[in-house]
Coordinates of C-alpha atoms in Angstrom, one line a residue:
M296 CA 0.0 0.0 0.0
D297 CA 1.3 3.5 -0.9
S298 CA 2.2 5.8 1.9
F299 CA -0.2 8.6 2.9
P300 CA 0.8 12.1 1.6
E301 CA 1.6 13.2 5.2
E302 CA 3.9 10.2 5.6
N303 CA 5.8 11.1 2.4
Y304 CA 6.1 14.7 3.7
Q305 CA 7.5 13.5 7.0
I306 CA 10.0 11.2 5.4
S307 CA 11.1 14.1 3.1
W308 CA 11.4 16.4 6.1
Q309 CA 13.5 13.9 8.1
E310 CA 15.8 13.5 5.1
R311 CA 16.4 17.2 4.8
Q312 CA 16.9 17.5 8.6
T313 CA 19.5 14.7 8.6
F314 CA 21.5 16.3 5.7
A315 CA 21.3 19.7 7.4
E316 CA 22.5 18.2 10.8
N317 CA 25.4 16.5 9.1
M318 CA 26.2 19.6 7.1
Q319 CA 26.4 21.9 10.2
P320 CA 29.6 20.7 11.8
K321 CA 31.4 20.6 8.4
I322 CA 30.5 24.2 7.8
G323 CA 31.9 25.2 11.2
L324 CA 35.2 23.3 10.5
L325 CA 35.5 24.9 7.1
F326 CA 35.4 28.3 8.7
R327 CA 37.7 27.6 11.7
N328 CA 40.3 25.5 9.8
K329 CA 40.3 27.3 6.4
G330 CA 38.5 30.6 6.8
I331 CA 35.9 29.5 4.3
E332 CA 32.4 31.0 4.9
I333 CA 29.6 29.0 3.3
L334 CA 26.5 30.7 1.9
V335 CA 23.3 29.7 0.1
Y336 CA 22.1 32.4 -2.3
G337 CA 23.8 35.1 -0.2
R338 CA 22.6 33.8 3.2
T339 CA 25.4 32.8 5.4
L340 CA 25.4 29.4 7.0
L341 CA 28.0 30.3 9.6
N342 CA 26.6 29.3 13.0
A343 CA 23.3 28.4 11.4
S344 CA 21.1 25.8 12.9
P345 CA 19.9 22.8 10.9
I346 CA 16.5 24.6 10.5
D347 CA 18.2 27.7 9.3
I348 CA 20.1 25.6 6.7
I349 CA 16.8 24.1 5.5
K350 CA 15.1 27.5 5.3
A351 CA 18.1 28.9 3.3
H352 CA 17.6 26.2 0.7
K353 CA 13.9 26.7 0.6
A354 CA 14.4 30.4 -0.1
V355 CA 16.2 29.5 -3.4
T356 CA 12.7 29.1 -4.9
L357 CA 12.2 32.8 -4.5
H358 CA 14.9 33.3 -7.1
E359 CA 15.0 30.2 -9.3
D360 CA 12.4 28.1 -11.2
K361 CA 13.5 24.8 -9.6
V362 CA 14.1 23.6 -6.1
L363 CA 17.5 23.2 -4.6
L364 CA 17.6 20.2 -2.2
V365 CA 19.8 20.1 0.9
R366 CA 21.1 16.7 -0.3
E367 CA 22.2 18.3 -3.6
S368 CA 24.4 20.8 -1.9
F369 CA 25.7 18.4 0.8
P370 CA 28.3 16.7 -1.4
F371 CA 29.6 20.2 -2.3
I372 CA 30.4 20.8 1.3
D373 CA 32.2 17.5 1.5
A374 CA 34.2 18.2 -1.6
I375 CA 35.2 21.7 -0.5
N376 CA 36.4 20.2 2.8
N377 CA 38.8 18.1 0.9
M378 CA 40.3 21.0 -1.1
R379 CA 43.2 23.2 0.0
L380 CA 41.7 26.7 -0.4
S381 CA 42.6 30.2 0.8
P382 CA 39.9 32.2 2.8
A383 CA 36.8 33.1 0.8
R384 CA 33.0 33.3 0.9
I385 CA 31.6 30.4 -1.2
D386 CA 28.0 30.2 -2.2
V387 CA 27.4 26.5 -2.4
G388 CA 23.7 27.2 -3.2
K389 CA 24.7 28.9 -6.5
L390 CA 27.4 26.3 -7.3
A391 CA 25.0 23.3 -6.7
Y392 CA 22.1 24.9 -8.6
N393 CA 24.3 25.7 -11.6
Y394 CA 25.7 22.2 -11.5
Y395 CA 22.4 20.4 -11.4
H396 CA 20.2 22.8 -13.3
S397 CA 22.3 24.4 -16.0
D398 CA 24.7 23.3 -18.7
K399 CA 27.8 24.7 -16.9
S400 CA 28.9 21.4 -15.4
G401 CA 29.1 19.3 -18.6
D402 CA 30.3 15.9 -17.8
L403 CA 32.4 17.0 -14.9
S404 CA 32.3 15.4 -11.5
I405 CA 31.5 17.6 -8.5
S406 CA 35.2 17.7 -7.5
Q407 CA 36.2 18.6 -11.1
Y408 CA 33.5 21.3 -11.3
L409 CA 34.6 22.9 -8.0
A410 CA 38.3 22.8 -9.1
K411 CA 37.2 24.8 -12.1
E412 CA 34.9 27.3 -10.3
L413 CA 37.3 27.8 -7.3
V414 CA 40.6 27.9 -9.3
S415 CA 41.3 31.4 -8.0
I416 CA 41.6 30.3 -4.4
H417 CA 42.9 26.7 -5.0
L418 CA 46.2 26.2 -3.2
Q419 CA 47.1 22.9 -4.8
D420 CA 50.4 24.0 -6.1
L421 CA 51.4 26.4 -3.3
S422 CA 53.4 25.8 -0.2
I423 CA 51.8 25.4 3.2
Q424 CA 53.2 28.8 4.3
N425 CA 50.7 30.5 2.0
L426 CA 47.9 29.2 4.2
E427 CA 48.8 31.6 7.0
T428 CA 46.0 34.1 7.6
K429 CA 46.6 37.8 7.9
R430 CA 45.2 39.1 11.2
Q431 CA 44.3 42.6 12.1
D432 CA 44.0 43.7 15.7
I433 CA 40.7 45.5 16.3
V434 CA 39.8 47.9 19.1
L435 CA 36.2 49.0 19.7
Y436 CA 36.2 52.5 21.1
G437 CA 32.7 52.8 22.6
F438 CA 30.3 49.9 23.4
G439 CA 26.8 51.2 22.5
R440 CA 24.4 49.8 20.0
I441 CA 26.8 49.6 17.1
G442 CA 29.7 48.6 19.2
R443 CA 28.0 45.6 20.7
V444 CA 26.6 44.4 17.3
L445 CA 30.1 44.7 15.9
A446 CA 31.4 42.7 18.8
R447 CA 28.9 39.9 18.1
L448 CA 30.0 39.9 14.4
L449 CA 33.7 39.8 15.3
I450 CA 33.2 37.1 17.9
E451 CA 31.2 34.9 15.6
R452 CA 34.2 34.9 13.3
S453 CA 36.8 34.4 16.0
G454 CA 39.3 31.5 15.7
P455 CA 42.7 30.5 14.3
N456 CA 41.7 31.7 10.8
S457 CA 40.0 34.9 12.0
Q458 CA 41.2 37.9 10.0
L459 CA 39.8 40.5 12.3
N460 CA 40.9 39.9 15.8
L461 CA 38.9 41.8 18.5
R462 CA 41.5 42.6 21.2
A463 CA 39.9 45.3 23.3
I464 CA 37.0 47.6 24.0
V465 CA 37.5 51.1 25.4
L466 CA 35.0 52.7 27.8
R467 CA 34.8 55.7 30.0
P468 CA 35.8 54.9 33.6
G469 CA 33.1 52.9 35.3
K470 CA 30.7 54.5 37.7
S471 CA 30.3 51.3 39.8
N472 CA 32.4 48.3 40.9
D473 CA 30.3 46.0 38.7
D474 CA 30.8 48.0 35.4
I475 CA 32.4 45.1 33.5
E476 CA 29.6 42.7 34.6
K477 CA 27.0 45.2 33.3
R478 CA 28.9 45.5 30.0
A479 CA 29.1 41.7 29.6
S480 CA 25.4 41.4 30.4
L481 CA 24.5 43.9 27.7
L482 CA 26.5 41.8 25.2
R483 CA 24.9 38.6 26.5
R484 CA 21.3 39.8 26.3
D485 CA 19.8 42.2 23.7
S486 CA 16.2 43.3 23.6
V487 CA 16.3 43.7 19.8
H488 CA 18.8 41.1 18.5
G489 CA 18.1 38.4 21.2
A490 CA 20.5 36.4 23.3
F491 CA 24.2 36.1 22.4
N492 CA 24.9 32.8 20.5
G493 CA 27.5 31.3 22.8
S494 CA 29.2 31.6 26.2
I495 CA 30.3 34.8 27.9
S496 CA 32.3 35.1 31.1
I497 CA 34.4 37.7 32.8
D498 CA 37.8 37.9 34.6
K499 CA 37.4 40.9 36.8
E500 CA 41.0 40.9 38.0
Q501 CA 42.3 41.2 34.4
N502 CA 39.4 43.3 33.1
V503 CA 38.7 40.8 30.5
I504 CA 35.5 39.5 28.8
R505 CA 35.8 36.0 27.4
A506 CA 33.3 35.2 24.6
N507 CA 33.4 32.0 22.5
G508 CA 37.1 31.8 22.7
A509 CA 37.7 35.5 22.2
F510 CA 39.8 37.2 24.9
I511 CA 38.7 40.8 25.0
K512 CA 40.5 43.4 27.2
V513 CA 38.3 46.1 28.7
I514 CA 40.2 49.4 28.9
Y515 CA 38.9 52.4 30.8
A516 CA 40.1 55.8 29.6
N517 CA 39.0 59.4 29.6
S518 CA 40.5 60.2 26.2
P519 CA 42.0 58.3 23.2
S520 CA 45.5 59.7 23.4
E521 CA 46.1 58.5 27.0
I522 CA 46.0 54.8 26.1
D523 CA 49.1 52.6 25.5
Y524 CA 47.7 49.6 23.7
T525 CA 51.1 48.0 23.4
Q526 CA 51.0 47.3 27.2
H527 CA 48.2 44.9 26.3
G528 CA 50.0 43.3 23.4
I529 CA 48.0 45.2 20.8
N530 CA 50.0 46.6 17.9
N531 CA 49.1 48.4 14.6
A532 CA 45.5 48.3 15.7
L533 CA 42.5 49.5 13.7
V534 CA 40.3 51.5 16.2
I535 CA 36.6 51.6 15.5
D536 CA 35.2 54.8 17.0
N537 CA 31.5 54.1 17.8
T538 CA 31.0 57.1 20.1
G539 CA 30.0 59.7 17.6
I540 CA 31.8 62.3 19.7
W541 CA 34.4 63.2 17.1
T542 CA 33.7 63.3 13.4
D543 CA 36.6 65.3 12.0
E544 CA 40.3 64.7 11.5
E545 CA 41.3 66.7 14.5
G546 CA 39.1 64.8 17.0
L547 CA 39.6 61.4 15.5
G548 CA 43.3 62.0 15.2
Q549 CA 43.6 61.7 18.9
H550 CA 43.4 57.9 18.4
L551 CA 46.5 58.0 16.3
Q552 CA 48.5 59.6 19.2
A553 CA 47.9 56.4 21.2
K554 CA 50.7 53.8 21.1
G555 CA 49.7 50.7 19.1
V556 CA 47.2 52.4 16.8
A557 CA 47.6 52.4 13.1
K558 CA 44.3 53.5 11.7
V559 CA 40.8 54.8 12.7
L560 CA 37.4 53.9 11.3
L561 CA 34.4 56.1 12.2
T562 CA 30.9 54.6 12.4
A563 CA 29.2 57.8 11.5
P564 CA 29.4 60.4 8.7
G565 CA 32.8 62.0 8.6
K566 CA 33.3 65.8 8.2
G567 CA 35.8 67.7 6.1
D568 CA 38.1 65.7 3.8
I569 CA 37.4 62.4 5.6
K570 CA 36.5 59.8 3.0
N571 CA 32.9 58.4 3.5
I572 CA 32.9 54.8 2.3
V573 CA 29.8 52.8 1.3
F574 CA 31.3 49.3 0.8
G575 CA 30.3 47.9 -2.6
V576 CA 30.1 51.3 -4.1
N577 CA 33.4 53.3 -3.5
Q578 CA 35.7 51.2 -1.4
E579 CA 38.3 51.5 -4.1
M580 CA 38.9 55.0 -2.7
I581 CA 40.5 53.5 0.3
L582 CA 44.3 53.8 0.1
A583 CA 46.9 52.0 2.2
S584 CA 48.1 55.5 3.3
D585 CA 44.7 56.5 4.6
K586 CA 44.7 56.8 8.4
I587 CA 41.1 57.9 9.1
I588 CA 38.1 56.7 7.2
S589 CA 34.3 57.0 7.8
A590 CA 31.8 54.2 7.1
A591 CA 29.1 56.9 6.5
S592 CA 25.7 56.4 8.1
C593 CA 23.3 53.5 8.1
T594 CA 20.9 55.3 5.8
T595 CA 23.6 56.3 3.3
N596 CA 24.7 52.6 3.2
A597 CA 21.1 51.5 2.7
I598 CA 20.2 53.8 -0.2
T599 CA 23.5 54.3 -2.1
P600 CA 23.9 50.7 -3.5
V601 CA 20.3 50.8 -4.8
L602 CA 20.7 54.3 -6.2
K603 CA 23.9 53.3 -8.0
A604 CA 22.1 50.2 -9.5
V605 CA 19.2 52.3 -10.7
N606 CA 21.4 55.1 -12.0
D607 CA 23.6 52.8 -13.9
E608 CA 20.7 51.2 -15.8
F609 CA 18.0 53.9 -16.0
G610 CA 19.7 57.2 -15.0
I611 CA 18.4 59.5 -12.3
K612 CA 17.3 63.0 -13.1
N613 CA 16.5 63.9 -9.5
G614 CA 14.6 62.5 -6.5
H615 CA 13.6 62.7 -2.9
V616 CA 14.5 60.2 -0.1
E617 CA 12.2 60.0 2.9
T618 CA 13.5 57.9 5.7
I619 CA 11.1 56.2 8.2
H620 CA 13.7 55.6 10.9
S621 CA 13.5 53.8 14.2
Y622 CA 14.3 56.0 17.2
T623 CA 17.8 56.1 18.5
N624 CA 19.5 56.6 21.8
D625 CA 20.0 60.2 20.9
Q626 CA 16.3 60.8 21.5
N627 CA 14.5 61.2 24.8
L628 CA 12.5 58.3 26.4
I629 CA 10.0 60.9 27.8
D630 CA 9.6 64.6 27.0
N631 CA 12.7 66.5 28.1
Y632 CA 15.1 69.2 26.9
H633 CA 17.0 68.4 23.7
P634 CA 19.1 70.8 21.7
A635 CA 17.7 69.5 18.4
P636 CA 14.3 70.5 17.2
R637 CA 11.5 68.0 18.1
R638 CA 13.9 65.3 19.3
G639 CA 13.1 66.3 22.9
R640 CA 9.6 64.7 22.6
S641 CA 9.1 61.2 23.8
A642 CA 10.5 58.8 21.2
P643 CA 8.3 55.7 22.0
L644 CA 5.2 57.8 21.8
N645 CA 5.6 60.1 18.8
M646 CA 6.5 60.2 15.2
V647 CA 9.1 62.9 15.0
I648 CA 10.0 64.8 11.9
S649 CA 13.8 65.1 11.8
T650 CA 16.5 65.8 9.3
T651 CA 19.0 63.5 7.6
G652 CA 22.1 64.3 5.6
A653 CA 22.0 60.9 3.9
A654 CA 20.6 62.1 0.6
Q655 CA 23.4 64.7 0.3
A656 CA 26.0 62.2 1.7
V657 CA 25.2 59.9 -1.3
A658 CA 27.2 62.3 -3.4
K659 CA 30.4 61.5 -1.5
A660 CA 30.1 57.9 -2.7
L661 CA 28.4 58.7 -6.0
P662 CA 29.5 62.1 -7.3
E663 CA 27.3 61.8 -10.4
L664 CA 24.3 62.2 -8.1
K665 CA 25.6 65.4 -6.5
G666 CA 22.8 68.0 -6.1
L667 CA 20.1 65.6 -7.5
L668 CA 18.6 64.3 -4.3
T669 CA 16.8 65.9 -1.3
G670 CA 16.0 64.1 1.9
N671 CA 14.2 64.1 5.2
A672 CA 13.5 61.7 8.1
I673 CA 10.7 60.7 10.3
R674 CA 11.7 59.0 13.6
V675 CA 9.0 56.4 14.6
P676 CA 8.3 54.4 17.7
T677 CA 10.2 51.2 16.8
P678 CA 13.6 50.3 18.3
N679 CA 15.2 48.9 15.1
V680 CA 14.8 48.5 11.3
S681 CA 14.1 51.5 9.1
L682 CA 12.6 52.2 5.7
A683 CA 13.8 54.4 2.9
I684 CA 11.3 55.6 0.4
M685 CA 13.0 56.8 -2.8
N686 CA 10.9 58.9 -5.1
L687 CA 12.9 59.1 -8.3
N688 CA 12.6 60.7 -11.7
L689 CA 14.4 58.5 -14.2
K690 CA 15.9 59.3 -17.6
K691 CA 14.4 56.1 -19.2
L692 CA 10.8 55.0 -19.3
T693 CA 10.3 51.6 -17.6
D694 CA 7.6 49.6 -15.8
K695 CA 7.3 47.9 -12.4
D696 CA 8.2 44.4 -13.6
T697 CA 11.3 45.5 -15.6
L698 CA 12.6 47.6 -12.7
N699 CA 12.0 44.8 -10.1
D700 CA 13.5 42.1 -12.3
Y701 CA 16.6 44.3 -12.7
L702 CA 17.0 44.9 -9.0
R703 CA 16.4 41.2 -8.3
N704 CA 19.2 40.3 -10.7
M705 CA 21.4 42.9 -9.1
S706 CA 20.8 41.2 -5.7
L707 CA 21.9 37.9 -7.0
K708 CA 24.5 38.4 -9.8
S709 CA 26.3 41.7 -9.5
P710 CA 29.1 43.3 -7.6
L711 CA 26.4 44.7 -5.3
Q712 CA 25.0 41.3 -4.3
N713 CA 26.3 41.6 -0.8
Q714 CA 24.7 45.0 -0.3
I715 CA 21.3 44.7 -2.0
D716 CA 18.7 42.1 -0.9
Y717 CA 15.3 41.6 -2.5
T718 CA 12.0 40.3 -1.2
A719 CA 8.9 39.4 -3.1
S720 CA 6.8 38.9 0.0
N721 CA 3.6 40.9 0.3
E722 CA 3.4 40.2 4.1
I723 CA 6.8 41.4 5.2
V724 CA 7.0 44.0 8.1
S725 CA 9.8 45.7 9.9
T726 CA 10.5 43.0 12.6
D727 CA 11.0 40.4 9.8
L728 CA 14.2 42.3 8.9
V729 CA 15.8 42.3 12.3
G730 CA 19.2 40.7 11.8
S731 CA 19.4 41.3 8.1
R732 CA 23.0 41.3 7.0
Y733 CA 22.4 43.5 3.9
A734 CA 22.8 47.2 3.6
G735 CA 19.2 47.4 2.2
V736 CA 16.3 45.1 1.2
V737 CA 14.2 46.1 -1.9
D738 CA 10.5 45.5 -1.2
S739 CA 9.4 44.6 -4.7
Q740 CA 5.7 44.4 -3.8
A741 CA 5.7 48.1 -2.8
T742 CA 7.5 49.3 -6.0
I743 CA 5.5 51.9 -7.9
V744 CA 6.4 52.9 -11.5
D745 CA 4.7 55.4 -13.8
E746 CA 6.7 55.7 -17.0
E747 CA 9.8 57.7 -15.9
R748 CA 8.8 58.1 -12.3
A749 CA 9.6 55.3 -9.8
V750 CA 9.1 54.9 -6.1
L751 CA 11.2 52.3 -4.3
Y752 CA 10.9 51.0 -0.8
V753 CA 14.1 49.8 0.8
W754 CA 14.1 48.3 4.3
Y755 CA 17.3 48.1 6.4
D756 CA 18.4 46.9 9.8
N757 CA 20.0 50.2 10.8
E758 CA 22.1 48.4 13.4
F759 CA 22.9 44.9 12.1
G760 CA 22.9 45.5 8.4
Y761 CA 25.0 48.7 8.8
S762 CA 27.5 46.8 11.1
C763 CA 28.0 44.2 8.4
Q764 CA 29.0 47.0 6.0
V765 CA 31.4 48.4 8.6
M766 CA 33.0 44.9 8.8
Q767 CA 33.7 45.0 5.1
V768 CA 35.3 48.4 5.4
M769 CA 37.5 47.0 8.2
L770 CA 38.8 44.3 6.0
E771 CA 39.5 46.8 3.2
M772 CA 41.4 49.1 5.5
A773 CA 43.4 46.1 6.8
G774 CA 44.3 45.2 3.2
I775 CA 42.5 41.9 3.5
T776 CA 40.6 40.6 0.4
V777 CA 37.9 37.9 0.8
P778 CA 36.7 36.9 -2.6
N779 CA 33.0 35.9 -3.2
L780 CA 32.6 32.8 -5.3
P781 CA 31.3 31.8 -7.8
K782 CA 31.7 34.9 -9.9
S783 CA 28.3 35.4 -11.6
F784 CA 29.0 38.8 -13.1

């Protein structure tokens, strides 16, 4: 007698779960032993649960006509484990799909196909010395919302092949004897991003936070220049300034006066001649000689990649960007004095019209759009995830399907694939985007096109997505290149 449909489904689910469970430790070993990060259609599987792995494979159907099964990508993980490769981000989803559902594989075995696709990072003919990983000491100066998200991202990538090595966080002198415990607790528990994925403990005598193998020194200081990082074994460090106190060269230059510091990265828009970098758009502006760089703002990072993509294909005459932005720590919890207009009113109770320099800041990354965009912001009573509404006048006539198909392709097969994500869901809301690792997510269902006028809605996790962009700028400043494979553009 044939099995009932529900029995067939259960058998299929158990098969997927088994493959995902067997895949999980192999993915971890690849990253720890070789610095290889595994993805499926842009979604990282690093520290992913078996259910996350299954969901990533299921999401492939949003972009392709055919299903990608977990058992189809599983042998690719095995084969990659048996290869000698330099650090890279490898999308096994794209590799497996192309192998099974296109004519790119020919009569090649999986191993032969991978040798062809990964030839640029294959170390078969190189000596073992070339496997050594370049490591950059990182110091987080400030430990607020962005600082703690960056710490999570750095810690999840800690290990012998970690390229960015979190060595210390710097704080103002503690106001209580349990300051370090409170800092560790804020890292351990987060009302927006959830519990820390791992183990955290402290060594109060040494002022150290231990997290998943990372040994992080906690340094208390009143100013950047008074610190001697070399006393803590930290040399040529890249300092990430998350405080927002200094945004010009004079202020940020104080970090360079400290022993053991080589460069500074600001996680806010930089003033004056400081280069504002939106990774994926203008990172080639970073020179080895640059000492101070800005990673721009979360909104600038969210909108610039999409604006570049649209301008490259359709041209932009002019436009307006309205940001529906979650409230930030700069606003008041209840009504109180604030030097900025309107921001003194209670953030959890009000929509607050504010200003944003993001539209003008786009020009620093995309000079061709200088003077073409205006912008404003509305702070709303949500703690995280924001939405940029871009009302654009284009140089070419188009329609909704054409524009959406183009942006969908850019999210999968372009140099901007790590910055632009794309959703076709008509049910998505802001909380669904918490933890998104992309600079911005195009909401295709909300796209409006009327001949040369287009309105695009771009979601972004203004904490997590932005921090992922900051991580990429860190690597670029450290002179570390992590290729994305396979190349599909």
